[in-house]
Structures are given as structure tokens and as C-alpha cells.
């Protein structure tokens, strides 16, 4: 029997690239591709609908997928830096907007936490299984040298803490499982488009390149790495 993967956020740049790559991997039997709109099934790809802000839709998706058996990979590819037309990432504490901050926490921390609540139980118990979520280097407290971007940094730091918590808890029931937060680098998507100035060409990744890097990182992780934050090149980043 082949491996089964679920990608939540499959309509985004990295999520879509990851689904496409998994779909051509002969080791993969099924790819569940979750997005707000769903999609058309084809080959090993089985689309499903979910809304990151709707816990009921996440629970329903997990229930449906779970009926078909355990899952070997759950990849949360959702995230938000700021809303187009809304407040830009803060350069000062004077720019903090409570509503904008709450929205980033909802998307970057609460949403993935609800996904974990319903999808972690689907991970295979008798073999290696991975739950991974897109995070960011700027969510590292120890690595913070510049400040600013308060809402984004804080929401990603919260996600990193959740990943660490989930890893501790999951060891009790899934000893071979790995829970990890991933920094994809600067990826050429709508999320990063306004902030690409000064990024070296060699460090501005296409979604396809980023997805390939992240898959290599995931393939190299071991159970003792569970709970960590890892960069696209495999470097373990401090919290």
C-alpha cells in the first residue's frame, strides 16, 4: 500500500506545488488537497473543501479522510503576512492594530491548531508519519535582531510553540511521528511580493523550488527532531 498525504492550503503557491510533486511520486497512493474552493479529482489527487476559520469544515474533512485509513503526511500550507489593502506589517509598536493582529493569529496560529486537533489523530501509529506546518524564521524569538512586524512575528512564534507542544503530546501515542515547523525561505508568491526588494535572486525561490527543498527537509527528519523549527536548507532554527 502506498503512502497517503493531506495538504491543507493546496490552492496557495507552495501548497499547489507540493500537491503537484506528491502526485507524481510513485510512493504516494493518495493526495488529499484541501482548499476553500475544492477542485477536480485527477490521478491520486482527491480535492476537498475546508475553511481555515471554520472549525466544523476542518472536522468534517478529517472525518471523511479518516474513513479511508491512516495518513502518512499532513502538511499545513496556509498563512498570512497581511491582508491586501489592510495595514502593512508594523514597523513600530505605534502601528499595532488589534483587529489586524487578531486576524493574523487566527490564520497563522489558531487555524493550524484546529487542523492539528482533528488531523493529528489520523497519523499512522505503526510507522513514520509527519505533521508539518509552514512557519517563518522571523517567528524565532532567539533569532530576532530587527524587531518590527509584530503581529506576523508573534503569530508565527505562537505557531512554533504549538508545534513544540504537539510533538511532546504525540510522543505518547505515536512514537515514530514527527511534528515540525518549516521556514520555506522567501518564495515568489503574492504573500511576499511587496517585500522582495533586496532579496538576492538566488534566494528568491519559485513555489516549485521551495516545495522541493521542503520535501528534502521532511524526508531527512527523524522522530528525535520532532517539535523543531527547520529552514528550507535543513538548518534547525532556535525558538
Short mmCIF file of C-alpha atoms in Angstrom, two decimals:
data_model
loop_
_atom_site.label_atom_id
_atom_site.label_comp_id
_atom_site.label_asym_id
_atom_site.label_seq_id
_atom_site.Cartn_x
_atom_site.Cartn_y
_atom_site.Cartn_z
CA UNK A 1 0.00 0.00 0.00
CA UNK A 2 1.30 3.44 -0.93
CA UNK A 3 1.59 6.50 1.29
CA UNK A 4 -1.26 8.92 1.88
CA UNK A 5 -0.78 12.68 2.25
CA UNK A 6 -3.07 15.59 3.07
CA UNK A 7 -2.16 19.16 2.08
CA UNK A 8 -4.27 21.94 3.60
CA UNK A 9 -3.84 25.18 1.71
CA UNK A 10 -3.50 23.43 -1.64
CA UNK A 11 -4.50 26.47 -3.68
CA UNK A 12 -1.57 28.61 -2.47
CA UNK A 13 1.81 28.78 -4.17
CA UNK A 14 3.72 26.29 -2.02
CA UNK A 15 0.67 24.12 -1.35
CA UNK A 16 -0.17 23.76 -5.04
CA UNK A 17 3.45 22.98 -5.92
CA UNK A 18 3.63 20.38 -3.17
CA UNK A 19 0.43 18.68 -4.34
CA UNK A 20 1.75 18.55 -7.91
CA UNK A 21 5.03 16.99 -6.78
CA UNK A 22 3.39 14.46 -4.49
CA UNK A 23 1.02 13.46 -7.27
CA UNK A 24 3.95 12.34 -9.44
CA UNK A 25 5.74 10.45 -6.67
CA UNK A 26 5.28 6.70 -7.23
CA UNK A 27 5.40 6.11 -3.48
CA UNK A 28 2.25 8.20 -2.97
CA UNK A 29 -1.08 6.46 -3.32
CA UNK A 30 -3.38 9.37 -2.43
CA UNK A 31 -3.04 13.13 -2.05
CA UNK A 32 -5.90 14.90 -0.31
CA UNK A 33 -5.75 18.51 -1.48
CA UNK A 34 -7.69 20.91 0.74
CA UNK A 35 -8.68 24.45 -0.17
CA UNK A 36 -11.60 26.81 0.20
CA UNK A 37 -12.85 26.03 -3.31
CA UNK A 38 -12.02 22.35 -3.55
CA UNK A 39 -11.26 21.22 -7.08
CA UNK A 40 -11.48 18.39 -9.57
CA UNK A 41 -10.14 14.94 -8.77
CA UNK A 42 -7.45 13.52 -11.01
CA UNK A 43 -4.98 10.68 -10.64
CA UNK A 44 -4.03 10.28 -6.99
CA UNK A 45 -5.31 13.77 -6.10
CA UNK A 46 -8.58 13.96 -4.17
CA UNK A 47 -9.65 17.57 -3.52
CA UNK A 48 -11.69 18.57 -0.51
CA UNK A 49 -13.08 21.82 0.80
CA UNK A 50 -12.30 23.46 4.10
CA UNK A 51 -12.23 26.95 5.55
CA UNK A 52 -9.40 27.74 7.95
CA UNK A 53 -11.75 29.90 10.01
CA UNK A 54 -14.48 27.25 10.17
CA UNK A 55 -13.64 24.51 12.68
CA UNK A 56 -16.64 22.49 11.53
CA UNK A 57 -15.31 22.26 7.97
CA UNK A 58 -11.91 21.10 9.26
CA UNK A 59 -13.51 18.45 11.47
CA UNK A 60 -15.70 17.22 8.62
CA UNK A 61 -12.72 16.95 6.26
CA UNK A 62 -10.71 14.98 8.81
CA UNK A 63 -13.61 12.63 9.45
CA UNK A 64 -14.04 11.92 5.75
CA UNK A 65 -10.33 11.35 5.15
CA UNK A 66 -10.04 9.19 8.26
CA UNK A 67 -12.64 6.79 6.91
CA UNK A 68 -10.09 5.71 4.30
CA UNK A 69 -7.36 4.93 6.81
CA UNK A 70 -4.28 6.45 8.41
CA UNK A 71 -2.32 9.30 6.85
CA UNK A 72 1.47 9.47 6.49
CA UNK A 73 1.84 13.22 5.93
CA UNK A 74 -0.25 16.22 6.92
CA UNK A 75 1.13 19.48 5.55
CA UNK A 76 -0.41 22.81 6.59
CA UNK A 77 0.48 25.28 3.84
CA UNK A 78 -1.71 28.14 5.00
CA UNK A 79 -0.51 31.52 6.21
CA UNK A 80 -0.89 35.29 6.06
CA UNK A 81 1.57 38.17 6.29
CA UNK A 82 -1.01 40.90 5.95
CA UNK A 83 -4.30 41.44 4.17
CA UNK A 84 -4.11 43.23 0.83
CA UNK A 85 -5.49 46.70 1.37
CA UNK A 86 -5.17 46.33 5.13
CA UNK A 87 -2.47 47.55 7.50
CA UNK A 88 1.07 46.74 6.35
CA UNK A 89 3.38 44.76 8.65
CA UNK A 90 4.17 47.08 11.54
CA UNK A 91 7.49 48.92 11.61
CA UNK A 92 6.70 50.25 15.09
CA UNK A 93 4.53 49.35 18.06
CA UNK A 94 2.65 52.58 17.28
CA UNK A 95 1.24 50.87 14.17
CA UNK A 96 -0.29 47.91 16.00
CA UNK A 97 -3.93 47.36 15.08
CA UNK A 98 -5.82 44.95 17.31
CA UNK A 99 -8.16 43.65 14.62
CA UNK A 100 -5.35 43.06 12.15
CA UNK A 101 -3.30 41.28 14.82
CA UNK A 102 -6.26 39.06 15.74
CA UNK A 103 -6.68 38.10 12.09
CA UNK A 104 -3.04 37.04 11.77
CA UNK A 105 -3.28 34.97 14.93
CA UNK A 106 -6.43 33.35 13.58
CA UNK A 107 -4.78 32.39 10.30
CA UNK A 108 -1.22 31.67 11.43
CA UNK A 109 -1.77 30.02 14.82
CA UNK A 110 -5.38 29.23 15.68
CA UNK A 111 -6.29 27.75 12.30
CA UNK A 112 -3.30 25.36 12.23
CA UNK A 113 -4.03 24.43 15.86
CA UNK A 114 -7.58 23.42 14.95
CA UNK A 115 -6.22 21.45 12.00
CA UNK A 116 -3.87 19.67 14.38
CA UNK A 117 -6.75 18.86 16.73
CA UNK A 118 -8.55 16.95 14.01
CA UNK A 119 -5.70 15.66 11.81
CA UNK A 120 -3.06 14.55 14.33
CA UNK A 121 -5.23 11.55 15.31
CA UNK A 122 -5.18 10.45 11.65
CA UNK A 123 -1.40 9.95 11.60
CA UNK A 124 -0.26 6.35 11.29
CA UNK A 125 0.81 4.82 14.60
CA UNK A 126 2.71 1.80 13.26
CA UNK A 127 5.19 3.67 11.05
CA UNK A 128 6.84 7.03 10.43
CA UNK A 129 4.34 9.85 9.96
CA UNK A 130 4.75 13.62 9.71
CA UNK A 131 2.67 16.67 10.61
CA UNK A 132 4.29 19.85 9.27
CA UNK A 133 3.21 23.49 9.11
CA UNK A 134 4.66 26.48 7.28
CA UNK A 135 6.18 28.89 9.76
CA UNK A 136 8.88 31.57 9.37
CA UNK A 137 12.38 32.39 10.56
CA UNK A 138 11.06 35.72 11.84
CA UNK A 139 8.94 33.76 14.31
CA UNK A 140 12.11 32.79 16.16
CA UNK A 141 12.47 34.85 19.35
CA UNK A 142 16.15 33.99 19.76
CA UNK A 143 16.92 34.93 16.14
CA UNK A 144 15.13 38.28 16.28
CA UNK A 145 17.59 41.09 15.64
CA UNK A 146 15.50 43.63 13.76
CA UNK A 147 12.15 43.83 15.58
CA UNK A 148 9.06 45.09 13.79
CA UNK A 149 6.42 43.03 12.01
CA UNK A 150 4.92 42.50 15.46
CA UNK A 151 1.74 40.66 14.51
CA UNK A 152 3.36 38.33 11.99
CA UNK A 153 6.34 37.53 14.21
CA UNK A 154 4.16 36.92 17.26
CA UNK A 155 1.65 34.72 15.40
CA UNK A 156 4.43 32.57 13.95
CA UNK A 157 6.13 32.36 17.36
CA UNK A 158 2.81 31.11 18.72
CA UNK A 159 2.65 28.50 15.95
CA UNK A 160 6.18 27.35 16.79
CA UNK A 161 5.20 26.87 20.43
CA UNK A 162 2.13 24.90 19.40
CA UNK A 163 4.30 22.64 17.23
CA UNK A 164 6.59 22.00 20.21
CA UNK A 165 3.59 21.21 22.41
CA UNK A 166 2.04 18.84 19.87
CA UNK A 167 5.34 16.98 19.50
CA UNK A 168 5.55 16.36 23.25
CA UNK A 169 1.99 15.10 23.44
CA UNK A 170 2.16 12.95 20.31
CA UNK A 171 5.22 11.02 21.53
CA UNK A 172 2.95 9.24 23.99
CA UNK A 173 0.76 7.68 21.31
CA UNK A 174 2.79 7.93 18.06
CA UNK A 175 6.43 7.20 18.89
CA UNK A 176 7.52 7.29 15.24
CA UNK A 177 5.70 10.53 14.42
CA UNK A 178 7.37 13.84 13.65
CA UNK A 179 5.82 17.28 14.15
CA UNK A 180 7.74 20.16 12.58
CA UNK A 181 7.52 23.84 11.69
CA UNK A 182 9.15 24.81 8.38
CA UNK A 183 10.65 28.08 7.14
CA UNK A 184 10.35 27.98 3.33
CA UNK A 185 12.67 30.92 2.61
CA UNK A 186 11.48 33.85 0.53
CA UNK A 187 9.10 32.45 -2.05
CA UNK A 188 7.90 34.34 -5.11
CA UNK A 189 4.21 34.46 -4.26
CA UNK A 190 1.64 37.17 -3.63
CA UNK A 191 2.39 36.98 0.08
CA UNK A 192 6.00 38.10 -0.32
CA UNK A 193 5.69 40.21 -3.49
CA UNK A 194 5.74 43.62 -1.74
CA UNK A 195 8.78 42.64 0.34
CA UNK A 196 11.16 41.10 -2.21
CA UNK A 197 13.37 44.14 -2.68
CA UNK A 198 16.91 43.36 -1.63
CA UNK A 199 16.42 39.59 -1.73
CA UNK A 200 19.25 38.00 -3.79
CA UNK A 201 17.97 36.31 -6.93
CA UNK A 202 19.44 33.02 -5.76
CA UNK A 203 17.43 33.25 -2.54
CA UNK A 204 14.09 34.11 -4.13
CA UNK A 205 12.54 30.71 -4.71
CA UNK A 206 9.76 29.71 -7.02
CA UNK A 207 6.99 27.76 -5.25
CA UNK A 208 8.19 24.62 -7.03
CA UNK A 209 11.77 25.08 -5.82
CA UNK A 210 10.63 25.80 -2.27
CA UNK A 211 8.41 22.72 -2.25
CA UNK A 212 11.32 20.55 -3.42
CA UNK A 213 13.55 21.93 -0.66
CA UNK A 214 10.88 21.35 1.99
CA UNK A 215 10.29 17.78 0.86
CA UNK A 216 14.01 17.07 1.25
CA UNK A 217 13.89 18.50 4.76
CA UNK A 218 10.85 16.41 5.65
CA UNK A 219 12.42 13.25 4.26
CA UNK A 220 15.50 13.76 6.44
CA UNK A 221 13.68 14.39 9.72
CA UNK A 222 13.75 11.74 12.43
CA UNK A 223 11.48 11.28 15.46
CA UNK A 224 14.09 12.91 17.70
CA UNK A 225 13.73 16.06 15.56
CA UNK A 226 10.04 16.34 16.40
CA UNK A 227 8.99 19.72 17.73
CA UNK A 228 11.66 21.67 15.87
CA UNK A 229 11.67 24.65 13.52
CA UNK A 230 13.63 23.94 10.34
CA UNK A 231 14.72 26.15 7.46
CA UNK A 232 14.43 25.20 3.79
CA UNK A 233 18.06 24.01 3.78
CA UNK A 234 17.62 21.73 6.78
CA UNK A 235 19.10 24.12 9.37
CA UNK A 236 17.44 23.78 12.76
CA UNK A 237 16.45 27.27 13.88
CA UNK A 238 16.17 28.37 17.51
CA UNK A 239 12.82 29.23 19.02
#
